[in-house]
CSV table of C-alpha atoms and ligand atoms in Angstrom, one decimal:
chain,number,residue,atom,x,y,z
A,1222,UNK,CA,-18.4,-15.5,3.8
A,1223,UNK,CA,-16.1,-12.6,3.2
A,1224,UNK,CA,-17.6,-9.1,2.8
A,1225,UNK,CA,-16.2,-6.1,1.2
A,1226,UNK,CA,-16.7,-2.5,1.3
A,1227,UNK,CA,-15.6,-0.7,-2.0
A,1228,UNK,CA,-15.1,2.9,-2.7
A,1229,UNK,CA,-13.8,3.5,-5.7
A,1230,UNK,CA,-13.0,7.0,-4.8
A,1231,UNK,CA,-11.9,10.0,-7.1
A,1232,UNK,CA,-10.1,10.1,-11.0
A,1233,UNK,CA,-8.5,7.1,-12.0
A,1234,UNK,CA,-9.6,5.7,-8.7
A,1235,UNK,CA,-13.3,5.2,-10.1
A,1236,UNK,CA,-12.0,3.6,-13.7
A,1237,UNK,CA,-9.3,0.5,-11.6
A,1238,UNK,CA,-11.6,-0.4,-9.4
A,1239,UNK,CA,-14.3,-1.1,-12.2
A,1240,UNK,CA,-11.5,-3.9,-12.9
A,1241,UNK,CA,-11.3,-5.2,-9.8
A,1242,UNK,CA,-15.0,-5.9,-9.0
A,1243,UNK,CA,-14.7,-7.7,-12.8
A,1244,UNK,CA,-11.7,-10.3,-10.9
A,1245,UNK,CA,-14.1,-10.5,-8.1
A,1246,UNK,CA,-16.7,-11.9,-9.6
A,1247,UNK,CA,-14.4,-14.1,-11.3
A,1248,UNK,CA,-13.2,-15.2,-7.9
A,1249,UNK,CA,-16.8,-15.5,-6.7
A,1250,UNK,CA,-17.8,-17.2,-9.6
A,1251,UNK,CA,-14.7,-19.6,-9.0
A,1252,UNK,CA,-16.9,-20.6,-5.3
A,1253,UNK,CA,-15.2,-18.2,-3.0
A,1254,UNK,CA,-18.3,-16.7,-0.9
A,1255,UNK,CA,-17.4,-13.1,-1.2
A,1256,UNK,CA,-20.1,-10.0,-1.1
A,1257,UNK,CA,-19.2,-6.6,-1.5
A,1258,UNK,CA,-21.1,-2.9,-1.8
A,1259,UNK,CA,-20.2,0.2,-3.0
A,1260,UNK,CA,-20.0,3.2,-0.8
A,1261,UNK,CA,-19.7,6.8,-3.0
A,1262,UNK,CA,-17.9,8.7,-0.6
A,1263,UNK,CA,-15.3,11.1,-2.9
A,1264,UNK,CA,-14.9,14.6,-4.0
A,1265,UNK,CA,-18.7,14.7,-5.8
A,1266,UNK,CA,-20.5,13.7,-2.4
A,1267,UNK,CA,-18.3,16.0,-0.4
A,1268,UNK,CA,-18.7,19.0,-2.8
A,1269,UNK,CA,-22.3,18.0,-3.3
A,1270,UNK,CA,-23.2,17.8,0.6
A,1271,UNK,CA,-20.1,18.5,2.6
A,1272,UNK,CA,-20.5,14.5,4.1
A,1273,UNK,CA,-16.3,13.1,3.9
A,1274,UNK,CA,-16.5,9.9,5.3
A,1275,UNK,CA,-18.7,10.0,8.7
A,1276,UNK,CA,-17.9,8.2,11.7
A,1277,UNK,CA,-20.7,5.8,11.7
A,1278,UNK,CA,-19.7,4.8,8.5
A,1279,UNK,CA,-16.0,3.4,10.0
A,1280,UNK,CA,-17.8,2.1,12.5
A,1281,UNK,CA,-20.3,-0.3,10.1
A,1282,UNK,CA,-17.1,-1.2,8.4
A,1283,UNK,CA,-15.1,-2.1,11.7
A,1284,UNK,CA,-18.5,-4.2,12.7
A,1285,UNK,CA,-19.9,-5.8,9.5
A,1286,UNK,CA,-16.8,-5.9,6.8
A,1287,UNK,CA,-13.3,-7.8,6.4
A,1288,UNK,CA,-11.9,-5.3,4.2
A,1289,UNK,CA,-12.3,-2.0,2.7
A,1290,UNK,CA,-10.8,-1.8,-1.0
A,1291,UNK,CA,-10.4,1.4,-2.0
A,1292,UNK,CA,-9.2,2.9,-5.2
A,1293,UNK,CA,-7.8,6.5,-5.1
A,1294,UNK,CA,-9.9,9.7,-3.6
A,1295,UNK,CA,-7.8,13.5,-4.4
A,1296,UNK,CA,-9.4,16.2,-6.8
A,1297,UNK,CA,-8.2,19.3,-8.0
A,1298,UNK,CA,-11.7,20.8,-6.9
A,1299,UNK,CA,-10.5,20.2,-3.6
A,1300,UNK,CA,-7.2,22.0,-2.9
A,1301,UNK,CA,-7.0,21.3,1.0
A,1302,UNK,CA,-8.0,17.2,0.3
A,1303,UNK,CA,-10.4,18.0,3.1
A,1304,UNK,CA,-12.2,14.8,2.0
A,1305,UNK,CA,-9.4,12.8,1.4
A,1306,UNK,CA,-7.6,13.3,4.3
A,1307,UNK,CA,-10.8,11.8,5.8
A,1308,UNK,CA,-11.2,9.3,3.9
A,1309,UNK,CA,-7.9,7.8,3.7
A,1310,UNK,CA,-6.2,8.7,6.9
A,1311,UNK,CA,-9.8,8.5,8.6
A,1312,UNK,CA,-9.9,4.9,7.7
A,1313,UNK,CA,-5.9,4.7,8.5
A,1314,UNK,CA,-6.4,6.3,11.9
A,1315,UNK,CA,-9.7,5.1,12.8
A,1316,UNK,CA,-9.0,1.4,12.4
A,1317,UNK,CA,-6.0,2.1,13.8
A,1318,UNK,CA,-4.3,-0.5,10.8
A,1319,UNK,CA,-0.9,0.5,11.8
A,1320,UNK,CA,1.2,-1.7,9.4
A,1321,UNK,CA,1.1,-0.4,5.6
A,1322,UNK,CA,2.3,-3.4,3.8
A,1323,UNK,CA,3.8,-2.6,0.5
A,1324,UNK,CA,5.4,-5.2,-1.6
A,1325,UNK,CA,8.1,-4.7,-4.0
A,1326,UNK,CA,8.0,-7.0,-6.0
A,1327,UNK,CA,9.5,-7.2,-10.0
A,1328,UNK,CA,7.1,-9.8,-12.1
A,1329,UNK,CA,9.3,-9.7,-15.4
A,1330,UNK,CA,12.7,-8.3,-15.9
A,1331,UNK,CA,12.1,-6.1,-18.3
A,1332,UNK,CA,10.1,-4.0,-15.9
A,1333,UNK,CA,12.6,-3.1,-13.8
A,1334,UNK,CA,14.5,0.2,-14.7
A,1335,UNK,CA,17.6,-0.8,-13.1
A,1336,UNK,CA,20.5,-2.0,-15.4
A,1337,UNK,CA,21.2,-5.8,-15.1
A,1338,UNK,CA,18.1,-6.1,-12.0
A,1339,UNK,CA,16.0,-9.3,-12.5
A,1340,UNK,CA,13.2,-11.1,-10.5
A,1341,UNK,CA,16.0,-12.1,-8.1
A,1342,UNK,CA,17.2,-8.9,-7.4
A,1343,UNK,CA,13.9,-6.5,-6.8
A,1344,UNK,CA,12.1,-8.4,-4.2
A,1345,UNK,CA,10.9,-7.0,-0.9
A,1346,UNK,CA,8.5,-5.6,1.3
A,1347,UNK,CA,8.1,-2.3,3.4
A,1348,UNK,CA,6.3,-2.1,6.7
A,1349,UNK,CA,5.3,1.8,6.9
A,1350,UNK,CA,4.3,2.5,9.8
A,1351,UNK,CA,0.8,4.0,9.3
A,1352,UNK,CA,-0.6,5.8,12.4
A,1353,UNK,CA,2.2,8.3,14.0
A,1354,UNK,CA,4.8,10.7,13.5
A,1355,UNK,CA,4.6,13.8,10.8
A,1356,UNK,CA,1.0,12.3,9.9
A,1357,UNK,CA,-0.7,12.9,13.4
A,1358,UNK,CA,-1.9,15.8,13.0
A,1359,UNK,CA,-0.1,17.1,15.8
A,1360,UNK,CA,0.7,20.5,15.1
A,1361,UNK,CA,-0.6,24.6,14.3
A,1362,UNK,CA,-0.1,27.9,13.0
A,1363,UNK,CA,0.6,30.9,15.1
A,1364,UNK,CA,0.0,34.2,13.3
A,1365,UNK,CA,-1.8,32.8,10.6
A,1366,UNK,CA,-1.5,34.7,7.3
A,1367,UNK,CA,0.8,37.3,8.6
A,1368,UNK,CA,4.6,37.3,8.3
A,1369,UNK,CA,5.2,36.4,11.4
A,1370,UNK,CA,3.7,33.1,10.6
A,1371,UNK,CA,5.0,30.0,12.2
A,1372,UNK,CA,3.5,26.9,11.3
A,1373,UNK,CA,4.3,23.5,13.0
A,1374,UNK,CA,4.0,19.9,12.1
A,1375,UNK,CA,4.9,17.4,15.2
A,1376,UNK,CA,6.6,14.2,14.3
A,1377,UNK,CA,5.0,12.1,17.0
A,1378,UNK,CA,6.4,8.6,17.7
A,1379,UNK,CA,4.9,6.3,20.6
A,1380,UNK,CA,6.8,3.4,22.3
A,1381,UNK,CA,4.0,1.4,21.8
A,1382,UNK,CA,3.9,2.7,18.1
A,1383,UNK,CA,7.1,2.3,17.0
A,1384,UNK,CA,7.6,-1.5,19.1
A,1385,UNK,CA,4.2,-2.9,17.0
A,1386,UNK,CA,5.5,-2.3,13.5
A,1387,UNK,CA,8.9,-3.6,14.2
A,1388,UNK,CA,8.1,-6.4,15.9
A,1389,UNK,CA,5.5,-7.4,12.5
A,1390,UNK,CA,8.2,-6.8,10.6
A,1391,UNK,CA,10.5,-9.4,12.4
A,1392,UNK,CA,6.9,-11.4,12.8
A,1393,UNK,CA,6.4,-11.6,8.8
A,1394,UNK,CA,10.4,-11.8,8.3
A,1395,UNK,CA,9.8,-15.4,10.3
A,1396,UNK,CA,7.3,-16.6,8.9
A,1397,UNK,CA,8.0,-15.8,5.2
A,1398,UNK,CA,11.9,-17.3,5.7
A,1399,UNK,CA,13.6,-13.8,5.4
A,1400,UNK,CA,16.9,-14.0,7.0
A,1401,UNK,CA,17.4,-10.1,7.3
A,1402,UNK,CA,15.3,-6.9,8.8
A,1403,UNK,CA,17.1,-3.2,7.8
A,1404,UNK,CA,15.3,-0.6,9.9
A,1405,UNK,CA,15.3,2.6,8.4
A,1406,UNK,CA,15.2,6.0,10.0
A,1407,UNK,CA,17.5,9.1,10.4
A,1408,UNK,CA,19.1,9.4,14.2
A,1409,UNK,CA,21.6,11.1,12.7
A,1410,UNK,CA,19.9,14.4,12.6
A,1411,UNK,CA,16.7,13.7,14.5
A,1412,UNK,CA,17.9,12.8,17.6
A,1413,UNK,CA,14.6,12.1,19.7
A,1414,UNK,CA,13.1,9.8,17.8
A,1415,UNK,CA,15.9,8.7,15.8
A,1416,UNK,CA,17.0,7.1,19.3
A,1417,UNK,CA,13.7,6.0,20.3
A,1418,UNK,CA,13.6,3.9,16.7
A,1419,UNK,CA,17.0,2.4,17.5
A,1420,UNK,CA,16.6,1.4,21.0
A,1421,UNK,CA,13.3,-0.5,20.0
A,1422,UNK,CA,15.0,-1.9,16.9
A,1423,UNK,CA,17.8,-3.2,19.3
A,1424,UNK,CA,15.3,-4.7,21.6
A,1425,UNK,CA,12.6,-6.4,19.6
A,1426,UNK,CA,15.7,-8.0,17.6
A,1427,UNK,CA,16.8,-10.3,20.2
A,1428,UNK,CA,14.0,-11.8,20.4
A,1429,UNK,CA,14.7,-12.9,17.1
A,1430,UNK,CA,17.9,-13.9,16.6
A,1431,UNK,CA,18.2,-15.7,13.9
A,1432,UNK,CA,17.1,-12.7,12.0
A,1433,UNK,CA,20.0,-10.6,10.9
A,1434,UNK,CA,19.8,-6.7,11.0
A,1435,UNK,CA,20.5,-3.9,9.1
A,1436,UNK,CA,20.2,0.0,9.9
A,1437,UNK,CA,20.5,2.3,7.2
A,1438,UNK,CA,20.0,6.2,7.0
A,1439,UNK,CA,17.0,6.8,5.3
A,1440,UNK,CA,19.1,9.0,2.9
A,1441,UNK,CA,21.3,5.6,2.5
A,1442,UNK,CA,18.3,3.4,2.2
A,1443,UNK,CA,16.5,5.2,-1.6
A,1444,UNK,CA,20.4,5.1,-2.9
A,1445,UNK,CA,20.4,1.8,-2.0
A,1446,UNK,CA,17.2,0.4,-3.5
A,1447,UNK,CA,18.9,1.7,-6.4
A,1448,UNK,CA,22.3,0.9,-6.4
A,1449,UNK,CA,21.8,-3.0,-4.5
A,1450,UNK,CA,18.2,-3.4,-4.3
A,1451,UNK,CA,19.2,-7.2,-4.2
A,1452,UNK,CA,20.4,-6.5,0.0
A,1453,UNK,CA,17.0,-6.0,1.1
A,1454,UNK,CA,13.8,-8.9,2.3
A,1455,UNK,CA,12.2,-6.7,4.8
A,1456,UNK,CA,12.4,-2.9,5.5
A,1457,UNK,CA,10.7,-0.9,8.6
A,1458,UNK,CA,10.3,2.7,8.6
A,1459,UNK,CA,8.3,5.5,10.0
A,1460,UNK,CA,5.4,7.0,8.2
A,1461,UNK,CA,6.6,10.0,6.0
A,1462,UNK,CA,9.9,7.9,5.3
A,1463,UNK,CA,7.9,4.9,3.9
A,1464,UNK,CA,5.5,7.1,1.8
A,1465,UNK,CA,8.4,8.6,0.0
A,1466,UNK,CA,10.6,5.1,-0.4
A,1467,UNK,CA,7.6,2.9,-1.6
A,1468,UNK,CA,6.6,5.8,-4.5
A,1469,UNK,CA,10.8,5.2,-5.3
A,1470,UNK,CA,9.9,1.1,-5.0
A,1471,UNK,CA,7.2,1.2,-7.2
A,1472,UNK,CA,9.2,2.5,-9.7
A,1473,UNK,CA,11.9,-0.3,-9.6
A,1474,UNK,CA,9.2,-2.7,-9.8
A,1475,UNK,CA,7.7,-0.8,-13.3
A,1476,UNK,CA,5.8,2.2,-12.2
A,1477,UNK,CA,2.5,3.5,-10.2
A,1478,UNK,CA,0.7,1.3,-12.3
A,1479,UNK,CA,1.9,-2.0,-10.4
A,1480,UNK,CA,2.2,-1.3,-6.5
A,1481,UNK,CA,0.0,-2.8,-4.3
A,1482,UNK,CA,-0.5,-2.1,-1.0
A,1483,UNK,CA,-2.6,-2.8,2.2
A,1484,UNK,CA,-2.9,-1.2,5.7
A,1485,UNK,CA,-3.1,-4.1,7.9
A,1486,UNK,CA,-4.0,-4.9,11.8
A,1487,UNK,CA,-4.1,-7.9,12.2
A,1488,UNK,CA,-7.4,-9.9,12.6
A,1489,UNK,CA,-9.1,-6.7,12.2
A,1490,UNK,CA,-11.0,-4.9,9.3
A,1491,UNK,CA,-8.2,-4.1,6.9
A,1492,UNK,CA,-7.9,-0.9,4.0
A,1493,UNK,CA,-6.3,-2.0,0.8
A,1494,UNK,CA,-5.5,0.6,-1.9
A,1495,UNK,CA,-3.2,0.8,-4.6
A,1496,UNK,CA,-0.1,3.0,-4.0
A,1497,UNK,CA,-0.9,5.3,-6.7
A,1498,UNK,CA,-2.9,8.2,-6.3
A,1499,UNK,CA,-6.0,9.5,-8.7
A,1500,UNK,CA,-4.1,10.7,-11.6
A,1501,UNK,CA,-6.4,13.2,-12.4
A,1502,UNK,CA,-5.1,14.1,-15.6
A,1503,UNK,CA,-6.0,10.6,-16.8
A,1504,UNK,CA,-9.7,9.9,-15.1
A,1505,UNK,CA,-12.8,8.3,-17.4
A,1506,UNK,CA,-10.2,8.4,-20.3
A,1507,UNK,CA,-9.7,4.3,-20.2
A,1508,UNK,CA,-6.0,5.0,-20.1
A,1509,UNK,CA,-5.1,4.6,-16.1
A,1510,UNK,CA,-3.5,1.0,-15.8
A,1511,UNK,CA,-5.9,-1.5,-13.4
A,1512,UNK,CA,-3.0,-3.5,-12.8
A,1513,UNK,CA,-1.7,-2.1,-9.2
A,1514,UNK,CA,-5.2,-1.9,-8.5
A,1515,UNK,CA,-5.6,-6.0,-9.1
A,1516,UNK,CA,-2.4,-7.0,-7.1
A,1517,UNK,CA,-3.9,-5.3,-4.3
A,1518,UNK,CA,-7.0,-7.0,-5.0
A,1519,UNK,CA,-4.4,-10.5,-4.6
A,1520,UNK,CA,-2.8,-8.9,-1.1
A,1521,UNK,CA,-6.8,-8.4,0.0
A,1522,UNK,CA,-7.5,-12.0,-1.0
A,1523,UNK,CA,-4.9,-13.3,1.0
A,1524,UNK,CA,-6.3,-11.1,4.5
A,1525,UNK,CA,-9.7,-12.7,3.2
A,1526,UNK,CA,-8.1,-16.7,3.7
A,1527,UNK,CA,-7.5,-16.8,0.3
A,1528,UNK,CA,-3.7,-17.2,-0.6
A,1529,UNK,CA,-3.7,-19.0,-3.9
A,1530,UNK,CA,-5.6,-16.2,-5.3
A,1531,UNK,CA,-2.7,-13.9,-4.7
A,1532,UNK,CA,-0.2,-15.7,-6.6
A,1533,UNK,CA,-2.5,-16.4,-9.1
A,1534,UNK,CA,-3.4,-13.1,-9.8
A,1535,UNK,CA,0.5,-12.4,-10.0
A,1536,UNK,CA,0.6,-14.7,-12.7
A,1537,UNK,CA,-2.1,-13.5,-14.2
A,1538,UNK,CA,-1.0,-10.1,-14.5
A,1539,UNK,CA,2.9,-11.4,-16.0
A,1540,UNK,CA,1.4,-13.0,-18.6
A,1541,UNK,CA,-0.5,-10.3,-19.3
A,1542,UNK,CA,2.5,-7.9,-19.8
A,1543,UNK,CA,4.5,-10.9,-21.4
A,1544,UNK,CA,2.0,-11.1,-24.0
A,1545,UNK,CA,1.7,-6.7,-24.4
A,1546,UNK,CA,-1.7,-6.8,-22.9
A,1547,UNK,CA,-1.3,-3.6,-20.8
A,1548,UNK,CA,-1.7,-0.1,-20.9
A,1549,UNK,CA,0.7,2.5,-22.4
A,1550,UNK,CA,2.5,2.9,-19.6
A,1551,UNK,CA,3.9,-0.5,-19.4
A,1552,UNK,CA,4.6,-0.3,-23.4
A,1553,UNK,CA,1.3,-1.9,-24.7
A,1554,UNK,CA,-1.7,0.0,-26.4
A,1555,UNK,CA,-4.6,-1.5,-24.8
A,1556,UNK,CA,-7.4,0.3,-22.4
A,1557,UNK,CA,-7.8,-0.1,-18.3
A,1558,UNK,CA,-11.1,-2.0,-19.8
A,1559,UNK,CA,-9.1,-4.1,-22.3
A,1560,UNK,CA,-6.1,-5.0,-20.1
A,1561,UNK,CA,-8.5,-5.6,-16.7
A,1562,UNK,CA,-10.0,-8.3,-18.9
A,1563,UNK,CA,-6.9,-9.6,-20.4
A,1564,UNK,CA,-6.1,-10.4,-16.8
A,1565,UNK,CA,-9.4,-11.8,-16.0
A,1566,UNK,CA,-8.4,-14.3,-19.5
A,1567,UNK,CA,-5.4,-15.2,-17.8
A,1568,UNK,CA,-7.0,-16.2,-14.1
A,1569,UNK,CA,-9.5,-18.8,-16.5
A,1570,UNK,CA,-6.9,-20.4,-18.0
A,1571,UNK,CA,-5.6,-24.1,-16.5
A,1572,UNK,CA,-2.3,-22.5,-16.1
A,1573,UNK,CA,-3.0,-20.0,-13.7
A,1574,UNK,CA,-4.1,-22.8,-11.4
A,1575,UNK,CA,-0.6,-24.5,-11.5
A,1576,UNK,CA,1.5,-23.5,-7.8
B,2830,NAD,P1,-0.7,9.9,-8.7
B,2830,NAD,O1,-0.2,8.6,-8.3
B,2830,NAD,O2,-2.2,10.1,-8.8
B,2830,NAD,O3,-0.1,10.2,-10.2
B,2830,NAD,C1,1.2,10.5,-10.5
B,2830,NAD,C2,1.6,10.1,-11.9
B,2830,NAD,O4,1.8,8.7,-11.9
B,2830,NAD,C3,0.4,10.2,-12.9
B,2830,NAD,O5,0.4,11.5,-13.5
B,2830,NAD,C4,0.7,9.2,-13.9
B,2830,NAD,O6,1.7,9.6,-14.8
B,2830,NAD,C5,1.3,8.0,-13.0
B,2830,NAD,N1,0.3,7.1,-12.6
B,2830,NAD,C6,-0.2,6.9,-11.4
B,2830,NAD,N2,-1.1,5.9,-11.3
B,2830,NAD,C7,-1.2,5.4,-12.6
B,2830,NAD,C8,-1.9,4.4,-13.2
B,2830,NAD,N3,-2.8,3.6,-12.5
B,2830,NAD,N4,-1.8,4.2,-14.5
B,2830,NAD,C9,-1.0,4.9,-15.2
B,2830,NAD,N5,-0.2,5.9,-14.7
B,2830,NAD,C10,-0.3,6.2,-13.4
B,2830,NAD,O7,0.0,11.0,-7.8
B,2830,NAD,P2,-0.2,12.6,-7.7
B,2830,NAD,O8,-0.4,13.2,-9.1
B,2830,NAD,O9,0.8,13.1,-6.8
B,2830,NAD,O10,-1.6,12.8,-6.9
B,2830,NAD,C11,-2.9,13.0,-7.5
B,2830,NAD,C12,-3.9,13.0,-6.5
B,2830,NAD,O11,-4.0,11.8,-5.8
B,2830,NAD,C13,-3.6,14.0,-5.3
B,2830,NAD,O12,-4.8,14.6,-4.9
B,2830,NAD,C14,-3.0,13.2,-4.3
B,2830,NAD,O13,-3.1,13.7,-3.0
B,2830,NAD,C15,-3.8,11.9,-4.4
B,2830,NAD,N6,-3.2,10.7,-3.9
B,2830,NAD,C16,-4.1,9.8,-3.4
B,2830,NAD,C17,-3.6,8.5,-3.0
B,2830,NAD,C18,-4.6,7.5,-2.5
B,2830,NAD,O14,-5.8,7.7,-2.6
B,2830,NAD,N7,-4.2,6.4,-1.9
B,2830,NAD,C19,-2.3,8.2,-3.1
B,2830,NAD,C20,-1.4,9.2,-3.7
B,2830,NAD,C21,-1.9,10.4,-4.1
B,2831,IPM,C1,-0.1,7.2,0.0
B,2831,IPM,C2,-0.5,8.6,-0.3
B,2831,IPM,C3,-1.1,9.3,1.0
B,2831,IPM,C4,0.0,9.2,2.0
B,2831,IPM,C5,-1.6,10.7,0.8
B,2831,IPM,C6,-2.6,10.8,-0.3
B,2831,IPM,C7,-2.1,11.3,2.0
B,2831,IPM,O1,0.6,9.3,-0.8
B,2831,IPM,O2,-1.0,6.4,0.3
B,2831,IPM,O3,1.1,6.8,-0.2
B,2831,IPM,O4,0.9,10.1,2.1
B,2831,IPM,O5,0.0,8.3,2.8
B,2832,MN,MN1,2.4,8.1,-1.2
């Protein structure tokens, strides 16, 4: 038995993940043994009683769930995201689930952006790391609120750190038969870690050597995903590098509305979350698009055993846009309501079933 924690957060967050407990009941209903709860923890209960997301709480997910899904947490009532700093790079942190795996994956042509890109082209995956460097917290201000003001952000980066998510990276490239690793960082200009990133790159890759690598500037690497997106299988980068290129991603592979991510360690509780954020301007309207939110439903399946679920929730989700089932954003008319359940048609038809 499989058991979920679920906070569906702030905004949009709250209307995507109505969707995906709809596809997991489907999936339970389908005889996988799956239980989930909801947890409230958002802007309301932290403007309401000042509670983020407590300690104890991580710890009853560390010790009693397989995965925390959660849907988006950010609110213009909170200017400093206080609460979401918590909750998201609590859970981050906390669980230490230093790989953020982020798929870039194109379902149909026509999504992509990119002139003459297909399926072929647009398919990859980014290993963020998700645990050091700018987002430590590592850092102050001296002379606060005067002009004299400094204020300084440290860009921590661990050998221990920076050798785990490379080596995954080179773990996932061979056991998903990817030929090629491109490690992205800029040693150019930021010479201390730049050279720490590059040694460790070096190293880990001979103990794979039938892995070709890559290193590209992280300036070089967003043109790239642009101009030959078609180059890359498998990309590792640092933290603040990999928040900025997989927003970039998500866009070759049709918008926010269909990136999917998780923050993995393996064999430990695990964080999944679409890549999009809580769109506040859209919340409770029954416009925001579920469909980001129900591939990273499929990415949490597969951490939970369940593999074929993944792929057919892919499928499910292609037909979906193939037939103009989805929200405005990907060209169709319908509601998050309309289109999570258009989806949830899809996963009950024999078709889906077919590998
Ligand atoms: P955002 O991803 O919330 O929205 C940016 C734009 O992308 C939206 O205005 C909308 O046009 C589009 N978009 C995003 N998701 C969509 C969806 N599901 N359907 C349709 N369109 C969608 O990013 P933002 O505006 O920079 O941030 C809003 C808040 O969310 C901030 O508080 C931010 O810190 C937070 N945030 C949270 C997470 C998270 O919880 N994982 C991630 C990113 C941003
Ligand atoms: C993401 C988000 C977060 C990040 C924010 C909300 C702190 O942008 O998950 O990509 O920067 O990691
Ligand atoms: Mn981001």
């Amino acid at each position: 038995m499989a058991r979920i924690a679920v906070i569906p957060g702030d905004g949009i967050g709250v209307d995507v993940t109505r969707e995906v407990l709809k596809l997991l009941e489907l999936v339970r209903d389908s005889g996988v043994d799956l239980r989930w709860e909801e947890f409230d923890y958002g802007a309301d209960k932290y403007l309401a009683s000042g509670v983020t997301l407590p300690d104890e709480e991580i710890e009853n997910f560390r010790d009693h769930y397989d995965a925390v899904f959660l849907g988006a947490v950010g609110d213009p009532r909170v200017p400093d995201m206080k609460h979401a700093a918590d909750i998201l790079l609590g859970l981050r942190f906390k669980l230490d689930l230093f790989v953020n795996y982020r798929p870039i994956r194109l379902l149909d042509d026509r999504l992509c952006p990119l002139k003459d890109k297909t399926r072929d082209d647009v398919n990859f995956v980014v290993f963020r790391e998700n645990t050091e460097e700018m987002y430590a917290g590592v850092g102050g201000h001296l002379k606060k609120g005067t002009r004299d003001e400094v204020a300084i952000q440290s860009s921590v980066n661990t050998y221990k750190g920076v050798e785990r998510i490379i080596r995954y990276a080179f773990d996932y490239a061979r056991a998903n038969n990817r030929t090629r690793v491109t490690m992205s960082n800029k040693s150019n200009a930021m010479r201390f870690e730049g050279d720490l990133w590059d040694r460790v790159f070096a190293e880990v890759a001979a103990d794979y050597p039938e892995i070709e690598t890559q290193h590209l500037y992280i300036d070089a690497l967003v043109m790239q995903m642009v101009k030959r997106p078609e180059q890359f299988e498998v990309i590792v980068t640092c933290n603040m590098f990999g928040d900025i290129a997989t927003d970039l991603g998500a866009q070759i592979q049709g918008g926010m509305g269909l990136a999917a991510s998780g923050n993995l360690h393996p064999g430990r509780t695990s964080l999944f979350e679409p890549v999009h954020g809580s769109a506040p301007k859209y919340a409770g309207q029954d416009i925001a698009n579920p469909l980001a939110a129900m591939l990273t439903a499929g990415l949490m399946l597969t951490h939970l055993g369940h593999p074929e679920w993944e792929r057919r929730i892919e499928r499910a989700v292609a037909k979906a846009y193939r037939e103009g089932n989805v929200t405005r954003d990907l060209g169709g008319s319908l509601g998050t309501a309309a289109t999570g359940d258009a989806v949830c048609e899809n996963l009950q038809l024999k078709q889906s079933i077919e590998t």
